[in-house]
CSV table of N, CA and C in Angstrom, one decimal:
chain,number,residue,atom,x,y,z
A,1,ALA,N,50.7,51.2,147.5
A,1,ALA,CA,50.3,50.1,148.5
A,1,ALA,C,51.0,50.3,149.8
A,2,VAL,N,50.3,50.1,150.9
A,2,VAL,CA,50.9,50.3,152.2
A,2,VAL,C,51.5,48.9,152.5
A,3,VAL,N,52.8,48.9,153.0
A,3,VAL,CA,53.5,47.7,153.4
A,3,VAL,C,52.8,47.1,154.7
A,4,SER,N,52.7,45.8,154.8
A,4,SER,CA,52.1,45.1,155.9
A,4,SER,C,52.9,45.4,157.3
A,5,THR,N,52.1,45.4,158.3
A,5,THR,CA,52.6,45.6,159.6
A,5,THR,C,53.6,44.4,160.0
A,6,GLN,N,53.5,43.3,159.2
A,6,GLN,CA,54.3,42.2,159.5
A,6,GLN,C,55.5,42.3,158.7
A,7,SER,N,55.8,43.4,157.9
A,7,SER,CA,57.1,43.5,157.2
A,7,SER,C,58.2,43.9,158.1
A,8,THR,N,59.4,43.9,157.6
A,8,THR,CA,60.5,44.2,158.4
A,8,THR,C,60.5,45.8,158.8
A,9,GLY,N,61.2,46.2,159.8
A,9,GLY,CA,61.2,47.5,160.1
A,9,GLY,C,61.8,48.4,159.0
A,10,ALA,N,62.8,47.9,158.3
A,10,ALA,CA,63.3,48.6,157.2
A,10,ALA,C,62.2,48.9,156.1
A,11,MET,N,61.5,48.0,155.8
A,11,MET,CA,60.4,48.1,154.7
A,11,MET,C,59.3,49.1,155.2
A,12,ARG,N,59.0,49.1,156.5
A,12,ARG,CA,58.0,50.0,157.0
A,12,ARG,C,58.6,51.5,156.9
A,13,GLN,N,59.8,51.5,157.2
A,13,GLN,CA,60.5,52.9,157.1
A,13,GLN,C,60.5,53.5,155.7
A,14,ILE,N,60.9,52.6,154.8
A,14,ILE,CA,60.8,53.0,153.4
A,14,ILE,C,59.5,53.4,152.9
A,15,ASP,N,58.5,52.6,153.3
A,15,ASP,CA,57.2,52.8,152.9
A,15,ASP,C,56.7,54.2,153.4
A,16,ARG,N,57.0,54.5,154.7
A,16,ARG,CA,56.6,55.6,155.4
A,16,ARG,C,57.3,56.9,154.6
A,17,GLU,N,58.6,56.7,154.3
A,17,GLU,CA,59.2,57.9,153.6
A,17,GLU,C,58.7,58.1,152.3
A,18,LEU,N,58.4,57.1,151.5
A,18,LEU,CA,58.0,57.2,150.1
A,18,LEU,C,56.4,57.7,150.2
A,19,ARG,N,55.7,57.3,151.1
A,19,ARG,CA,54.3,57.9,151.2
A,19,ARG,C,54.2,59.4,151.4
A,20,HIS,N,55.3,59.9,152.1
A,20,HIS,CA,55.3,61.2,152.4
A,20,HIS,C,56.2,62.1,151.6
A,21,MET,N,56.8,61.5,150.5
A,21,MET,CA,57.9,62.3,150.0
A,21,MET,C,57.5,63.4,149.1
A,22,ASP,N,56.2,63.6,148.8
A,22,ASP,CA,55.8,64.8,148.0
A,22,ASP,C,55.3,65.9,149.0
A,23,GLU,N,55.3,65.6,150.4
A,23,GLU,CA,54.7,66.6,151.2
A,23,GLU,C,55.9,67.5,151.6
A,24,SER,N,55.8,68.8,151.3
A,24,SER,CA,56.9,69.6,151.5
A,24,SER,C,57.2,69.9,152.9
A,25,ASP,N,56.3,69.7,153.8
A,25,ASP,CA,56.5,70.0,155.2
A,25,ASP,C,56.7,68.8,156.0
A,26,TYR,N,56.9,67.7,155.4
A,26,TYR,CA,57.1,66.3,156.2
A,26,TYR,C,58.5,66.1,156.6
A,27,ALA,N,58.7,65.9,157.9
A,27,ALA,CA,60.0,65.5,158.5
A,27,ALA,C,61.0,66.4,158.1
A,28,LEU,N,62.1,66.1,157.5
A,28,LEU,CA,63.3,66.9,157.2
A,28,LEU,C,63.1,67.6,155.7
A,29,PRO,N,62.4,68.7,155.6
A,29,PRO,CA,62.1,69.2,154.2
A,29,PRO,C,63.2,69.5,153.3
A,30,SER,N,64.4,69.8,153.9
A,30,SER,CA,65.5,70.0,153.0
A,30,SER,C,66.2,68.9,152.5
A,31,TYR,N,65.9,67.6,153.0
A,31,TYR,CA,66.6,66.4,152.7
A,31,TYR,C,65.9,65.8,151.4
A,32,THR,N,66.7,65.2,150.6
A,32,THR,CA,66.3,64.5,149.5
A,32,THR,C,65.6,63.1,150.1
A,33,ILE,N,64.9,62.4,149.2
A,33,ILE,CA,64.3,61.2,149.7
A,33,ILE,C,65.2,60.2,150.1
A,34,LEU,N,66.4,60.1,149.4
A,34,LEU,CA,67.4,59.2,149.7
A,34,LEU,C,67.9,59.6,151.1
A,35,GLU,N,68.2,60.9,151.4
A,35,GLU,CA,68.7,61.3,152.7
A,35,GLU,C,67.7,61.0,153.8
A,36,LYS,N,66.4,61.1,153.5
A,36,LYS,CA,65.3,60.8,154.5
A,36,LYS,C,65.4,59.4,154.9
A,37,ILE,N,65.6,58.4,153.9
A,37,ILE,CA,65.5,57.0,154.1
A,37,ILE,C,66.8,56.7,154.9
A,38,VAL,N,67.9,57.2,154.5
A,38,VAL,CA,69.2,56.9,155.3
A,38,VAL,C,69.2,57.5,156.7
A,39,HIS,N,68.5,58.7,156.9
A,39,HIS,CA,68.4,59.2,158.2
A,39,HIS,C,67.5,58.3,159.0
A,40,SER,N,66.4,57.8,158.4
A,40,SER,CA,65.4,57.0,159.2
A,40,SER,C,66.1,55.6,159.7
A,41,PHE,N,66.9,55.1,158.8
A,41,PHE,CA,67.7,53.9,159.1
A,41,PHE,C,68.7,54.2,160.3
A,42,HIS,N,69.4,55.2,160.1
A,42,HIS,CA,70.3,55.6,161.1
A,42,HIS,C,69.7,55.9,162.5
A,43,MET,N,68.6,56.5,162.5
A,43,MET,CA,67.9,56.8,163.8
A,43,MET,C,67.3,55.5,164.4
A,44,SER,N,66.9,54.6,163.4
A,44,SER,CA,66.4,53.3,164.0
A,44,SER,C,67.5,52.6,164.7
A,45,GLU,N,68.7,52.5,164.1
A,45,GLU,CA,69.8,51.8,164.7
A,45,GLU,C,70.2,52.6,166.0
A,46,LEU,N,70.3,53.8,166.0
A,46,LEU,CA,70.6,54.6,167.2
A,46,LEU,C,69.6,54.2,168.4
A,47,TRP,N,68.3,54.2,168.1
A,47,TRP,CA,67.3,54.0,169.1
A,47,TRP,C,67.5,52.5,169.6
A,48,ALA,N,67.8,51.6,168.6
A,48,ALA,CA,68.0,50.1,169.0
A,48,ALA,C,69.2,50.0,170.0
A,49,ARG,N,70.3,50.7,169.7
A,49,ARG,CA,71.5,50.6,170.5
A,49,ARG,C,71.2,51.3,171.9
A,50,SER,N,70.5,52.4,171.8
A,50,SER,CA,70.1,53.1,173.1
A,50,SER,C,69.2,52.4,174.0
A,51,LYS,N,68.4,51.5,173.5
A,51,LYS,CA,67.3,50.9,174.3
A,51,LYS,C,67.8,50.1,175.5
A,52,ALA,N,69.0,49.4,175.3
A,52,ALA,CA,69.6,48.6,176.4
A,52,ALA,C,69.9,49.5,177.5
A,53,TYR,N,70.4,50.7,177.3
A,53,TYR,CA,70.8,51.7,178.3
A,53,TYR,C,69.6,52.2,178.9
A,54,TYR,N,68.6,52.6,178.2
A,54,TYR,CA,67.3,53.2,178.7
A,54,TYR,C,66.7,52.1,179.6
A,55,ASP,N,66.6,50.9,179.1
A,55,ASP,CA,66.0,49.8,179.9
A,55,ASP,C,66.7,49.7,181.3
A,56,ALA,N,68.0,49.6,181.3
A,56,ALA,CA,68.8,49.4,182.6
A,56,ALA,C,68.6,50.7,183.4
A,57,LEU,N,68.5,52.0,183.0
A,57,LEU,CA,68.4,53.1,183.7
A,57,LEU,C,67.0,53.1,184.3
A,58,SER,N,66.0,52.8,183.5
A,58,SER,CA,64.6,52.9,184.0
A,58,SER,C,64.3,51.9,185.1
A,59,LEU,N,65.1,50.8,185.3
A,59,LEU,CA,64.8,50.0,186.5
A,59,LEU,C,65.4,50.5,187.8
A,60,GLU,N,66.4,51.5,187.7
A,60,GLU,CA,66.9,52.0,188.9
A,60,GLU,C,66.1,53.3,189.3
A,61,PRO,N,66.0,53.4,190.7
A,61,PRO,CA,65.2,54.6,191.3
A,61,PRO,C,66.1,55.8,190.9
A,62,ILE,N,65.5,57.0,190.9
A,62,ILE,CA,66.1,58.2,190.6
A,62,ILE,C,66.9,58.7,191.8
A,63,ASP,N,68.1,58.8,191.8
A,63,ASP,CA,69.1,59.1,192.9
A,63,ASP,C,68.8,60.5,193.2
A,64,GLU,N,69.0,60.8,194.6
A,64,GLU,CA,68.8,62.2,195.1
A,64,GLU,C,69.8,63.1,194.5
A,65,GLU,N,71.0,62.6,194.0
A,65,GLU,CA,72.0,63.5,193.4
A,65,GLU,C,71.6,64.0,192.1
A,66,VAL,N,70.6,63.5,191.4
A,66,VAL,CA,70.2,63.9,190.1
A,66,VAL,C,69.7,65.3,190.3
A,67,CYS,N,70.2,66.1,189.4
A,67,CYS,CA,70.0,67.6,189.4
A,67,CYS,C,68.4,67.7,189.2
A,68,SER,N,67.8,68.6,190.0
A,68,SER,CA,66.3,68.7,189.9
A,68,SER,C,66.0,69.4,188.5
A,69,CYS,N,66.8,70.1,187.9
A,69,CYS,CA,66.6,70.8,186.6
A,69,CYS,C,66.3,69.6,185.6
A,70,LEU,N,67.0,68.5,185.7
A,70,LEU,CA,66.7,67.4,184.7
A,70,LEU,C,65.3,66.8,184.9
A,71,LEU,N,64.7,66.9,186.1
A,71,LEU,CA,63.5,66.3,186.4
A,71,LEU,C,62.3,67.3,186.1
A,72,SER,N,62.6,68.5,186.0
A,72,SER,CA,61.6,69.6,185.8
A,72,SER,C,61.0,69.7,184.4
A,73,ASN,N,59.8,69.9,184.2
A,73,ASN,CA,59.2,70.0,182.9
A,73,ASN,C,59.5,71.4,182.2
A,74,ASP,N,59.9,72.3,183.1
A,74,ASP,CA,60.1,73.8,182.5
A,74,ASP,C,61.5,74.1,182.7
A,75,SER,N,62.4,73.1,182.4
A,75,SER,CA,63.9,73.4,182.5
A,75,SER,C,64.4,73.9,181.3
A,76,ASP,N,65.6,74.4,181.4
A,76,ASP,CA,66.5,74.8,180.3
A,76,ASP,C,66.9,73.6,179.4
A,77,VAL,N,67.0,72.4,180.1
A,77,VAL,CA,67.4,71.2,179.3
A,77,VAL,C,66.1,70.9,178.3
A,78,LYS,N,64.9,71.1,178.7
A,78,LYS,CA,63.8,70.8,177.8
A,78,LYS,C,63.8,71.8,176.7
A,79,ALA,N,64.0,73.2,177.1
A,79,ALA,CA,64.0,74.2,176.0
A,79,ALA,C,65.1,73.9,175.0
A,80,HIS,N,66.3,73.5,175.5
A,80,HIS,CA,67.4,73.3,174.5
A,80,HIS,C,67.1,72.1,173.6
A,81,LEU,N,66.4,71.0,174.1
A,81,LEU,CA,66.0,69.9,173.3
A,81,LEU,C,65.0,70.3,172.2
A,82,GLU,N,64.1,71.1,172.6
A,82,GLU,CA,63.0,71.7,171.8
A,82,GLU,C,63.8,72.5,170.7
A,83,LEU,N,64.6,73.4,171.1
A,83,LEU,CA,65.4,74.2,170.0
A,83,LEU,C,66.2,73.3,169.1
A,84,LEU,N,66.9,72.3,169.5
A,84,LEU,CA,67.5,71.3,168.8
A,84,LEU,C,66.6,70.7,167.8
A,85,GLY,N,65.4,70.3,168.2
A,85,GLY,CA,64.4,69.7,167.3
A,85,GLY,C,64.1,70.6,166.2
A,86,LEU,N,63.8,71.8,166.5
A,86,LEU,CA,63.5,72.8,165.5
A,86,LEU,C,64.7,73.1,164.4
A,87,LYS,N,65.9,73.0,165.0
A,87,LYS,CA,67.1,73.1,164.1
A,87,LYS,C,67.2,72.0,163.3
A,88,ILE,N,66.8,70.8,163.7
A,88,ILE,CA,67.0,69.6,162.9
A,88,ILE,C,65.8,69.6,161.8
A,89,LYS,N,64.7,69.9,162.2
A,89,LYS,CA,63.5,69.9,161.3
A,89,LYS,C,63.5,71.1,160.3
A,90,PHE,N,64.0,72.3,160.7
A,90,PHE,CA,64.1,73.3,159.9
A,90,PHE,C,65.5,73.9,159.8
A,91,PRO,N,66.5,73.2,159.1
A,91,PRO,CA,67.8,73.7,159.1
A,91,PRO,C,67.9,75.2,158.5
A,92,GLY,N,68.7,75.9,159.1
A,92,GLY,CA,68.9,77.3,158.7
A,92,GLY,C,68.0,78.4,159.2
A,93,ILE,N,66.9,77.9,159.9
A,93,ILE,CA,65.9,78.9,160.5
A,93,ILE,C,66.5,79.7,161.6
A,94,THR,N,67.5,79.0,162.3
A,94,THR,CA,68.2,79.8,163.4
A,94,THR,C,69.4,80.2,163.1
A,95,ALA,N,70.0,80.0,161.8
A,95,ALA,CA,71.3,80.3,161.5
A,95,ALA,C,71.3,81.7,161.1
A,96,VAL,N,72.4,82.4,161.4
A,96,VAL,CA,72.7,83.7,160.9
A,96,VAL,C,73.6,83.7,159.7
A,97,GLU,N,73.2,84.2,158.6
A,97,GLU,CA,74.0,84.2,157.4
A,97,GLU,C,75.2,85.0,157.5
A,98,ALA,N,76.4,84.5,157.3
A,98,ALA,CA,77.7,85.3,157.5
A,98,ALA,C,77.9,86.2,156.3
A,99,ALA,N,78.4,87.5,156.6
A,99,ALA,CA,78.7,88.4,155.6
A,99,ALA,C,79.7,87.9,154.6
A,100,PRO,N,79.7,88.1,153.4
A,100,PRO,CA,80.7,87.7,152.5
A,100,PRO,C,82.1,88.2,152.8
A,101,ARG,N,83.2,87.4,152.8
A,101,ARG,CA,84.5,87.8,153.1
A,101,ARG,C,85.1,88.7,152.0
A,102,ALA,N,85.9,89.7,152.4
A,102,ALA,CA,86.6,90.5,151.4
A,102,ALA,C,87.8,89.6,150.9
A,103,ALA,N,88.1,89.7,149.6
A,103,ALA,CA,89.2,89.0,149.0
A,103,ALA,C,90.5,89.5,149.7
A,104,THR,N,91.3,88.5,150.0
A,104,THR,CA,92.6,88.8,150.6
A,104,THR,C,93.7,89.1,149.5
A,105,PRO,N,94.5,90.1,149.6
A,105,PRO,CA,95.5,90.4,148.5
A,105,PRO,C,96.5,89.2,148.5
A,106,ALA,N,96.9,89.0,147.3
A,106,ALA,CA,97.8,87.8,147.0
A,106,ALA,C,99.3,88.3,147.4
C-alpha cells in the first residue's frame, strides 16, 4: 500500500525506498535497503538545513564578481557535478582497481 501524501516526510521516504527495493537499478544499487533509507533521511536533513541558505542567496542579485563559469551551462563545474553524480549512483565505475601489494619481508 502506498503511504498517504499527508503522511510525514519520513514515512514517505521509507515507502519510496521499500517500493523500489527489488529494482536493481534504482538509486544507489550497491546499498542495502537499510543504507538507502538512512541515506534518504540524511539527504532530507541536509536539504532542509541548506534551504535557509539557498533562500537567502536567491533573494540577492548575482554580483558581477561571480565567476562566469559558475553561471555557464557548459562549464567544468557542471561536468564535475555530473561526474560526482555518476560516482555516487554507480560506485566503482570510475575507480581503478589497485594492483595487489607484494608482501613485505619481516
